[in-house]
Amino acid sequence: MSHEASRSTIAENIARVRERLADACRRAGRSPDQVTLIAVSKTKPLDAIAAAAACGLHDFGENRVQEALTKIPHAPPQLRWHLIGHLQSNKAKPAVEHFHLIHTVDSPALAQRLDRLAQERQKTQPVLLQVKLGDEATKAGVEPAALPALYAAVRDLPHLRVRGLMTIPPFCPDPEAVRPYFRHLRELRDALQAAFPSDDLPELSMGMSHDFEVAVEEGATLIRVGTAIFGDR
């Protein structure tokens, strides 16, 4: 595929994703402005990122800090970077330095380290708490029963701001089979909001290329779309 063909394919893919997003928002009685499309650019080269940015995308997601560091300095400067993969504590410093939003905080120890690093940089770091809603041993995240205690601990850290919740549900070929997981995450967020009514928890990071319409219908505000934009890895 030529460079120009690649750019045009990405543009066509983004247009299709935006159509799917708009349709899902109509069904849910929501505005597309309420949902941020994050282009998941892991394993993708800089020219693909530039092509997506040229189509008006501002938010890009990376799974690994080290890979992201090879791209961020060379990418368009206006982009916002989201860390959507598991964060090891030894990568916390560059994560705080370079990421607009860290989606995968799942322990008090990691939160405390991020808070110290954010203090050193004299910034407030927005984060999401990752919740484990399936029984897959390979998936990270806090168990739902432990979420209130984690949230209570993290909300008191002065240099972090919890913006909401994130989950990666088990993969199901049928998007409808994933709907209960998305609904559960929204209910967990709503329960936290009820317990801490003065807090603001607007974000729900959930939904990927094959199931983001269902996630949007259940309240997603951040959808993480890779394959539907950039093609198969």
PDB file of C-alpha atoms in Angstrom:
ATOM      1  CA  MET A   1       0.000   0.000   0.000  1.00  0.00           C
ATOM      2  CA  SER A   2       1.442   3.398  -0.957  1.00  0.00           C
ATOM      3  CA  HIS A   3       1.885   6.184   1.547  1.00  0.00           C
ATOM      4  CA  GLU A   4      -0.970   8.212   0.023  1.00  0.00           C
ATOM      5  CA  ALA A   5      -3.244   5.176  -0.153  1.00  0.00           C
ATOM      6  CA  SER A   6      -2.511   4.509   3.478  1.00  0.00           C
ATOM      7  CA  ARG A   7      -3.464   8.066   4.429  1.00  0.00           C
ATOM      8  CA  SER A   8      -6.682   7.880   2.418  1.00  0.00           C
ATOM      9  CA  THR A   9      -7.583   4.518   3.957  1.00  0.00           C
ATOM     10  CA  ILE A  10      -7.108   5.914   7.459  1.00  0.00           C
ATOM     11  CA  ALA A  11      -9.263   8.919   6.559  1.00  0.00           C
ATOM     12  CA  GLU A  12     -12.010   6.635   5.213  1.00  0.00           C
ATOM     13  CA  ASN A  13     -11.808   4.453   8.320  1.00  0.00           C
ATOM     14  CA  ILE A  14     -12.101   7.455  10.632  1.00  0.00           C
ATOM     15  CA  ALA A  15     -15.146   8.676   8.712  1.00  0.00           C
ATOM     16  CA  ARG A  16     -16.784   5.259   9.173  1.00  0.00           C
ATOM     17  CA  VAL A  17     -15.967   5.202  12.888  1.00  0.00           C
ATOM     18  CA  ARG A  18     -17.466   8.685  13.276  1.00  0.00           C
ATOM     19  CA  GLU A  19     -20.628   7.504  11.519  1.00  0.00           C
ATOM     20  CA  ARG A  20     -20.891   4.500  13.834  1.00  0.00           C
ATOM     21  CA  LEU A  21     -20.315   6.769  16.834  1.00  0.00           C
ATOM     22  CA  ALA A  22     -22.972   9.239  15.685  1.00  0.00           C
ATOM     23  CA  ASP A  23     -25.485   6.425  15.144  1.00  0.00           C
ATOM     24  CA  ALA A  24     -24.811   4.996  18.602  1.00  0.00           C
ATOM     25  CA  CYS A  25     -25.212   8.439  20.169  1.00  0.00           C
ATOM     26  CA  ARG A  26     -28.531   8.928  18.387  1.00  0.00           C
ATOM     27  CA  ARG A  27     -29.806   5.627  19.737  1.00  0.00           C
ATOM     28  CA  ALA A  28     -28.754   6.613  23.255  1.00  0.00           C
ATOM     29  CA  GLY A  29     -30.034  10.178  23.057  1.00  0.00           C
ATOM     30  CA  ARG A  30     -26.521  11.550  23.461  1.00  0.00           C
ATOM     31  CA  SER A  31     -24.374  14.006  21.534  1.00  0.00           C
ATOM     32  CA  PRO A  32     -21.180  12.788  19.817  1.00  0.00           C
ATOM     33  CA  ASP A  33     -19.491  15.706  21.579  1.00  0.00           C
ATOM     34  CA  GLN A  34     -19.906  13.740  24.822  1.00  0.00           C
ATOM     35  CA  VAL A  35     -17.606  10.965  23.578  1.00  0.00           C
ATOM     36  CA  THR A  36     -13.858  11.311  22.967  1.00  0.00           C
ATOM     37  CA  LEU A  37     -12.453   9.065  20.251  1.00  0.00           C
ATOM     38  CA  ILE A  38      -8.995   7.795  21.243  1.00  0.00           C
ATOM     39  CA  ALA A  39      -6.995   6.397  18.325  1.00  0.00           C
ATOM     40  CA  VAL A  40      -5.029   3.431  19.667  1.00  0.00           C
ATOM     41  CA  SER A  41      -1.695   3.776  17.911  1.00  0.00           C
ATOM     42  CA  LYS A  42       0.299   0.988  19.557  1.00  0.00           C
ATOM     43  CA  THR A  43       2.596  -0.704  17.008  1.00  0.00           C
ATOM     44  CA  LYS A  44       1.673   1.954  14.434  1.00  0.00           C
ATOM     45  CA  PRO A  45       4.263   4.242  12.802  1.00  0.00           C
ATOM     46  CA  LEU A  46       4.429   8.008  13.035  1.00  0.00           C
ATOM     47  CA  ASP A  47       3.061   8.539   9.529  1.00  0.00           C
ATOM     48  CA  ALA A  48      -0.133   6.691  10.480  1.00  0.00           C
ATOM     49  CA  ILE A  49      -0.472   8.892  13.585  1.00  0.00           C
ATOM     50  CA  ALA A  50       0.077  11.999  11.450  1.00  0.00           C
ATOM     51  CA  ALA A  51      -2.571  10.802   8.991  1.00  0.00           C
ATOM     52  CA  ALA A  52      -5.102  10.352  11.792  1.00  0.00           C
ATOM     53  CA  ALA A  53      -4.191  13.723  13.299  1.00  0.00           C
ATOM     54  CA  ALA A  54      -4.724  15.344   9.875  1.00  0.00           C
ATOM     55  CA  CYS A  55      -8.313  14.066  10.056  1.00  0.00           C
ATOM     56  CA  GLY A  56      -8.863  16.024  13.253  1.00  0.00           C
ATOM     57  CA  LEU A  57      -8.122  13.390  15.895  1.00  0.00           C
ATOM     58  CA  HIS A  58      -6.393  14.831  18.952  1.00  0.00           C
ATOM     59  CA  ASP A  59      -6.331  11.876  21.365  1.00  0.00           C
ATOM     60  CA  PHE A  60      -4.021   8.881  20.924  1.00  0.00           C
ATOM     61  CA  GLY A  61      -3.612   5.812  23.131  1.00  0.00           C
ATOM     62  CA  GLU A  62      -0.493   3.763  23.752  1.00  0.00           C
ATOM     63  CA  ASN A  63      -0.137   0.557  25.759  1.00  0.00           C
ATOM     64  CA  ARG A  64       3.552   0.785  26.604  1.00  0.00           C
ATOM     65  CA  VAL A  65       5.423   3.803  27.907  1.00  0.00           C
ATOM     66  CA  GLN A  66       8.666   2.847  26.154  1.00  0.00           C
ATOM     67  CA  GLU A  67       7.010   2.595  22.749  1.00  0.00           C
ATOM     68  CA  ALA A  68       5.185   5.861  23.290  1.00  0.00           C
ATOM     69  CA  LEU A  69       8.438   7.658  24.087  1.00  0.00           C
ATOM     70  CA  THR A  70       9.731   6.825  20.600  1.00  0.00           C
ATOM     71  CA  LYS A  71       6.719   8.608  19.063  1.00  0.00           C
ATOM     72  CA  ILE A  72       5.581  11.473  21.283  1.00  0.00           C
ATOM     73  CA  PRO A  73       8.584  13.787  20.659  1.00  0.00           C
ATOM     74  CA  HIS A  74       8.124  13.454  16.890  1.00  0.00           C
ATOM     75  CA  ALA A  75       4.331  13.601  16.703  1.00  0.00           C
ATOM     76  CA  PRO A  76       2.261  16.774  16.182  1.00  0.00           C
ATOM     77  CA  PRO A  77       2.641  18.783  19.412  1.00  0.00           C
ATOM     78  CA  GLN A  78      -1.084  19.405  19.926  1.00  0.00           C
ATOM     79  CA  LEU A  79      -1.893  15.720  20.485  1.00  0.00           C
ATOM     80  CA  ARG A  80      -3.084  14.385  23.844  1.00  0.00           C
ATOM     81  CA  TRP A  81      -1.621  11.025  24.848  1.00  0.00           C
ATOM     82  CA  HIS A  82      -3.460   8.406  26.886  1.00  0.00           C
ATOM     83  CA  LEU A  83      -1.763   5.509  28.646  1.00  0.00           C
ATOM     84  CA  ILE A  84      -4.190   2.609  28.254  1.00  0.00           C
ATOM     85  CA  GLY A  85      -1.906  -0.319  29.123  1.00  0.00           C
ATOM     86  CA  HIS A  86      -0.714  -1.646  32.449  1.00  0.00           C
ATOM     87  CA  LEU A  87       1.728   0.746  34.108  1.00  0.00           C
ATOM     88  CA  GLN A  88       4.750  -0.681  35.890  1.00  0.00           C
ATOM     89  CA  SER A  89       5.973   1.482  38.744  1.00  0.00           C
ATOM     90  CA  ASN A  90       9.418   1.835  37.167  1.00  0.00           C
ATOM     91  CA  LYS A  91       7.784   3.558  34.175  1.00  0.00           C
ATOM     92  CA  ALA A  92       5.722   5.924  36.304  1.00  0.00           C
ATOM     93  CA  LYS A  93       8.055   8.918  35.918  1.00  0.00           C
ATOM     94  CA  PRO A  94       7.907   9.174  32.111  1.00  0.00           C
ATOM     95  CA  ALA A  95       4.188   8.399  32.280  1.00  0.00           C
ATOM     96  CA  VAL A  96       3.617  11.482  34.427  1.00  0.00           C
ATOM     97  CA  GLU A  97       5.883  13.522  32.171  1.00  0.00           C
ATOM     98  CA  HIS A  98       4.195  12.674  28.880  1.00  0.00           C
ATOM     99  CA  PHE A  99       0.614  11.425  29.293  1.00  0.00           C
ATOM    100  CA  HIS A 100      -2.471  13.613  29.425  1.00  0.00           C
ATOM    101  CA  LEU A 101      -4.494  10.844  31.127  1.00  0.00           C
ATOM    102  CA  ILE A 102      -3.397   7.568  32.715  1.00  0.00           C
ATOM    103  CA  HIS A 103      -6.285   5.084  32.431  1.00  0.00           C
ATOM    104  CA  THR A 104      -4.825   2.173  34.396  1.00  0.00           C
ATOM    105  CA  VAL A 105      -4.323   3.023  38.069  1.00  0.00           C
ATOM    106  CA  ASP A 106      -5.295  -0.076  40.052  1.00  0.00           C
ATOM    107  CA  SER A 107      -3.472   0.039  43.400  1.00  0.00           C
ATOM    108  CA  PRO A 108      -2.763   2.503  46.223  1.00  0.00           C
ATOM    109  CA  ALA A 109       0.986   1.940  45.810  1.00  0.00           C
ATOM    110  CA  LEU A 110       0.951   2.965  42.147  1.00  0.00           C
ATOM    111  CA  ALA A 111      -1.264   5.947  42.922  1.00  0.00           C
ATOM    112  CA  GLN A 112       1.065   7.110  45.676  1.00  0.00           C
ATOM    113  CA  ARG A 113       4.076   6.887  43.366  1.00  0.00           C
ATOM    114  CA  LEU A 114       2.295   8.854  40.657  1.00  0.00           C
ATOM    115  CA  ASP A 115       1.286  11.463  43.226  1.00  0.00           C
ATOM    116  CA  ARG A 116       4.900  11.942  44.364  1.00  0.00           C
ATOM    117  CA  LEU A 117       6.116  12.238  40.773  1.00  0.00           C
ATOM    118  CA  ALA A 118       3.361  14.712  39.906  1.00  0.00           C
ATOM    119  CA  GLN A 119       4.321  16.789  42.931  1.00  0.00           C
ATOM    120  CA  GLU A 120       7.922  16.875  41.688  1.00  0.00           C
ATOM    121  CA  ARG A 121       6.704  18.211  38.349  1.00  0.00           C
ATOM    122  CA  GLN A 122       4.347  20.669  40.087  1.00  0.00           C
ATOM    123  CA  LYS A 123       1.346  19.332  38.216  1.00  0.00           C
ATOM    124  CA  THR A 124      -1.941  17.595  38.889  1.00  0.00           C
ATOM    125  CA  GLN A 125      -2.088  14.282  37.015  1.00  0.00           C
ATOM    126  CA  PRO A 126      -5.512  13.147  35.780  1.00  0.00           C
ATOM    127  CA  VAL A 127      -6.060   9.389  36.167  1.00  0.00           C
ATOM    128  CA  LEU A 128      -8.729   6.734  35.823  1.00  0.00           C
ATOM    129  CA  LEU A 129      -9.110   3.698  38.061  1.00  0.00           C
ATOM    130  CA  GLN A 130      -9.015   0.428  36.129  1.00  0.00           C
ATOM    131  CA  VAL A 131     -11.653  -2.071  37.249  1.00  0.00           C
ATOM    132  CA  LYS A 132     -11.405  -5.793  36.546  1.00  0.00           C
ATOM    133  CA  LEU A 133     -14.871  -7.016  35.616  1.00  0.00           C
ATOM    134  CA  GLY A 134     -14.032 -10.414  34.111  1.00  0.00           C
ATOM    135  CA  ASP A 135     -12.264 -13.404  35.640  1.00  0.00           C
ATOM    136  CA  GLU A 136      -9.321 -13.417  33.221  1.00  0.00           C
ATOM    137  CA  ALA A 137      -6.094 -13.879  35.129  1.00  0.00           C
ATOM    138  CA  THR A 138      -4.149 -11.854  32.566  1.00  0.00           C
ATOM    139  CA  LYS A 139      -6.206  -8.699  33.000  1.00  0.00           C
ATOM    140  CA  ALA A 140      -5.167  -5.997  35.452  1.00  0.00           C
ATOM    141  CA  GLY A 141      -7.516  -3.896  37.530  1.00  0.00           C
ATOM    142  CA  VAL A 142      -9.029  -3.562  40.960  1.00  0.00           C
ATOM    143  CA  GLU A 143     -11.826  -5.939  41.906  1.00  0.00           C
ATOM    144  CA  PRO A 144     -15.207  -4.186  42.145  1.00  0.00           C
ATOM    145  CA  ALA A 145     -15.502  -4.966  45.856  1.00  0.00           C
ATOM    146  CA  ALA A 146     -12.195  -3.192  46.493  1.00  0.00           C
ATOM    147  CA  LEU A 147     -12.964  -0.165  44.320  1.00  0.00           C
ATOM    148  CA  PRO A 148     -14.530   2.059  47.029  1.00  0.00           C
ATOM    149  CA  ALA A 149     -11.491   1.670  49.282  1.00  0.00           C
ATOM    150  CA  LEU A 150      -9.092   2.371  46.404  1.00  0.00           C
ATOM    151  CA  TYR A 151     -11.056   5.423  45.364  1.00  0.00           C
ATOM    152  CA  ALA A 152     -11.178   6.735  48.933  1.00  0.00           C
ATOM    153  CA  ALA A 153      -7.393   6.416  49.148  1.00  0.00           C
ATOM    154  CA  VAL A 154      -6.613   7.950  45.763  1.00  0.00           C
ATOM    155  CA  ARG A 155      -9.023  10.879  45.975  1.00  0.00           C
ATOM    156  CA  ASP A 156      -7.097  12.220  48.963  1.00  0.00           C
ATOM    157  CA  LEU A 157      -3.784  12.377  47.084  1.00  0.00           C
ATOM    158  CA  PRO A 158      -3.202  16.074  46.374  1.00  0.00           C
ATOM    159  CA  HIS A 159      -1.485  15.763  42.998  1.00  0.00           C
ATOM    160  CA  LEU A 160      -3.797  13.201  41.377  1.00  0.00           C
ATOM    161  CA  ARG A 161      -7.288  13.821  40.115  1.00  0.00           C
ATOM    162  CA  VAL A 162      -9.499  10.794  39.558  1.00  0.00           C
ATOM    163  CA  ARG A 163     -11.675  11.529  36.546  1.00  0.00           C
ATOM    164  CA  GLY A 164     -13.570   8.224  36.402  1.00  0.00           C
ATOM    165  CA  LEU A 165     -13.227   4.518  35.657  1.00  0.00           C
ATOM    166  CA  MET A 166     -11.849   2.251  32.926  1.00  0.00           C
ATOM    167  CA  THR A 167     -12.302  -1.415  32.075  1.00  0.00           C
ATOM    168  CA  ILE A 168     -11.220  -3.987  29.495  1.00  0.00           C
ATOM    169  CA  PRO A 169     -13.953  -6.643  29.481  1.00  0.00           C
ATOM    170  CA  PRO A 170     -13.453 -10.180  28.226  1.00  0.00           C
ATOM    171  CA  PHE A 171     -13.486 -10.376  24.431  1.00  0.00           C
ATOM    172  CA  CYS A 172     -16.784 -11.572  23.004  1.00  0.00           C
ATOM    173  CA  PRO A 173     -17.469 -11.795  19.257  1.00  0.00           C
ATOM    174  CA  ASP A 174     -21.015 -10.572  19.915  1.00  0.00           C
ATOM    175  CA  PRO A 175     -20.890  -6.984  21.240  1.00  0.00           C
ATOM    176  CA  GLU A 176     -24.217  -7.478  23.019  1.00  0.00           C
ATOM    177  CA  ALA A 177     -22.558 -10.081  25.244  1.00  0.00           C
ATOM    178  CA  VAL A 178     -20.276  -7.332  26.564  1.00  0.00           C
ATOM    179  CA  ARG A 179     -23.086  -4.905  27.400  1.00  0.00           C
ATOM    180  CA  PRO A 180     -23.443  -6.137  31.032  1.00  0.00           C
ATOM    181  CA  TYR A 181     -19.773  -5.296  31.700  1.00  0.00           C
ATOM    182  CA  PHE A 182     -20.168  -1.771  30.377  1.00  0.00           C
ATOM    183  CA  ARG A 183     -23.361  -1.287  32.354  1.00  0.00           C
ATOM    184  CA  HIS A 184     -21.640  -2.595  35.485  1.00  0.00           C
ATOM    185  CA  LEU A 185     -18.822  -0.067  35.127  1.00  0.00           C
ATOM    186  CA  ARG A 186     -21.330   2.769  34.818  1.00  0.00           C
ATOM    187  CA  GLU A 187     -23.161   1.525  37.896  1.00  0.00           C
ATOM    188  CA  LEU A 188     -19.900   1.363  39.855  1.00  0.00           C
ATOM    189  CA  ARG A 189     -19.109   4.946  38.829  1.00  0.00           C
ATOM    190  CA  ASP A 190     -22.609   6.085  39.786  1.00  0.00           C
ATOM    191  CA  ALA A 191     -22.259   4.414  43.191  1.00  0.00           C
ATOM    192  CA  LEU A 192     -18.979   6.246  43.820  1.00  0.00           C
ATOM    193  CA  GLN A 193     -20.584   9.497  42.752  1.00  0.00           C
ATOM    194  CA  ALA A 194     -23.433   8.899  45.191  1.00  0.00           C
ATOM    195  CA  ALA A 195     -21.003   8.097  48.015  1.00  0.00           C
ATOM    196  CA  PHE A 196     -18.905  11.205  47.266  1.00  0.00           C
ATOM    197  CA  PRO A 197     -21.458  13.693  45.900  1.00  0.00           C
ATOM    198  CA  SER A 198     -19.049  16.626  45.857  1.00  0.00           C
ATOM    199  CA  ASP A 199     -16.644  14.789  43.529  1.00  0.00           C
ATOM    200  CA  ASP A 200     -16.731  14.947  39.735  1.00  0.00           C
ATOM    201  CA  LEU A 201     -16.344  11.592  37.978  1.00  0.00           C
ATOM    202  CA  PRO A 202     -17.404  12.227  34.384  1.00  0.00           C
ATOM    203  CA  GLU A 203     -15.306   9.687  32.508  1.00  0.00           C
ATOM    204  CA  LEU A 204     -15.986   6.085  31.550  1.00  0.00           C
ATOM    205  CA  SER A 205     -13.221   4.596  29.381  1.00  0.00           C
ATOM    206  CA  MET A 206     -14.713   1.528  27.731  1.00  0.00           C
ATOM    207  CA  GLY A 207     -15.339   0.131  24.286  1.00  0.00           C
ATOM    208  CA  MET A 208     -13.003  -0.797  21.441  1.00  0.00           C
ATOM    209  CA  SER A 209     -13.240  -1.253  17.674  1.00  0.00           C
ATOM    210  CA  HIS A 210     -15.812  -4.063  17.612  1.00  0.00           C
ATOM    211  CA  ASP A 211     -18.008  -3.066  20.547  1.00  0.00           C
ATOM    212  CA  PHE A 212     -17.762   0.689  21.098  1.00  0.00           C
ATOM    213  CA  GLU A 213     -21.339   1.323  19.946  1.00  0.00           C
ATOM    214  CA  VAL A 214     -22.659  -0.762  22.857  1.00  0.00           C
ATOM    215  CA  ALA A 215     -20.258   1.030  25.207  1.00  0.00           C
ATOM    216  CA  VAL A 216     -21.536   4.414  24.016  1.00  0.00           C
ATOM    217  CA  GLU A 217     -25.131   3.277  24.555  1.00  0.00           C
ATOM    218  CA  GLU A 218     -24.140   2.401  28.136  1.00  0.00           C
ATOM    219  CA  GLY A 219     -22.451   5.740  28.824  1.00  0.00           C
ATOM    220  CA  ALA A 220     -18.860   5.580  27.563  1.00  0.00           C
ATOM    221  CA  THR A 221     -17.163   8.973  27.336  1.00  0.00           C
ATOM    222  CA  LEU A 222     -13.779   7.655  26.108  1.00  0.00           C
ATOM    223  CA  ILE A 223     -13.627   4.927  23.453  1.00  0.00           C
ATOM    224  CA  ARG A 224     -10.331   3.258  22.510  1.00  0.00           C
ATOM    225  CA  VAL A 225     -10.324   2.423  18.790  1.00  0.00           C
ATOM    226  CA  GLY A 226      -7.312   0.960  16.991  1.00  0.00           C
ATOM    227  CA  THR A 227      -8.102  -1.688  14.372  1.00  0.00           C
ATOM    228  CA  ALA A 228     -11.137   0.177  12.980  1.00  0.00           C
ATOM    229  CA  ILE A 229      -8.894   3.187  12.296  1.00  0.00           C
ATOM    230  CA  PHE A 230      -5.476   1.786  11.448  1.00  0.00           C
ATOM    231  CA  GLY A 231      -6.335  -1.737  10.269  1.00  0.00           C
ATOM    232  CA  ASP A 232      -5.187  -5.067  11.675  1.00  0.00           C
ATOM    233  CA  ARG A 233      -1.871  -5.198  13.470  1.00  0.00           C
TER     234      ARG A 233
END
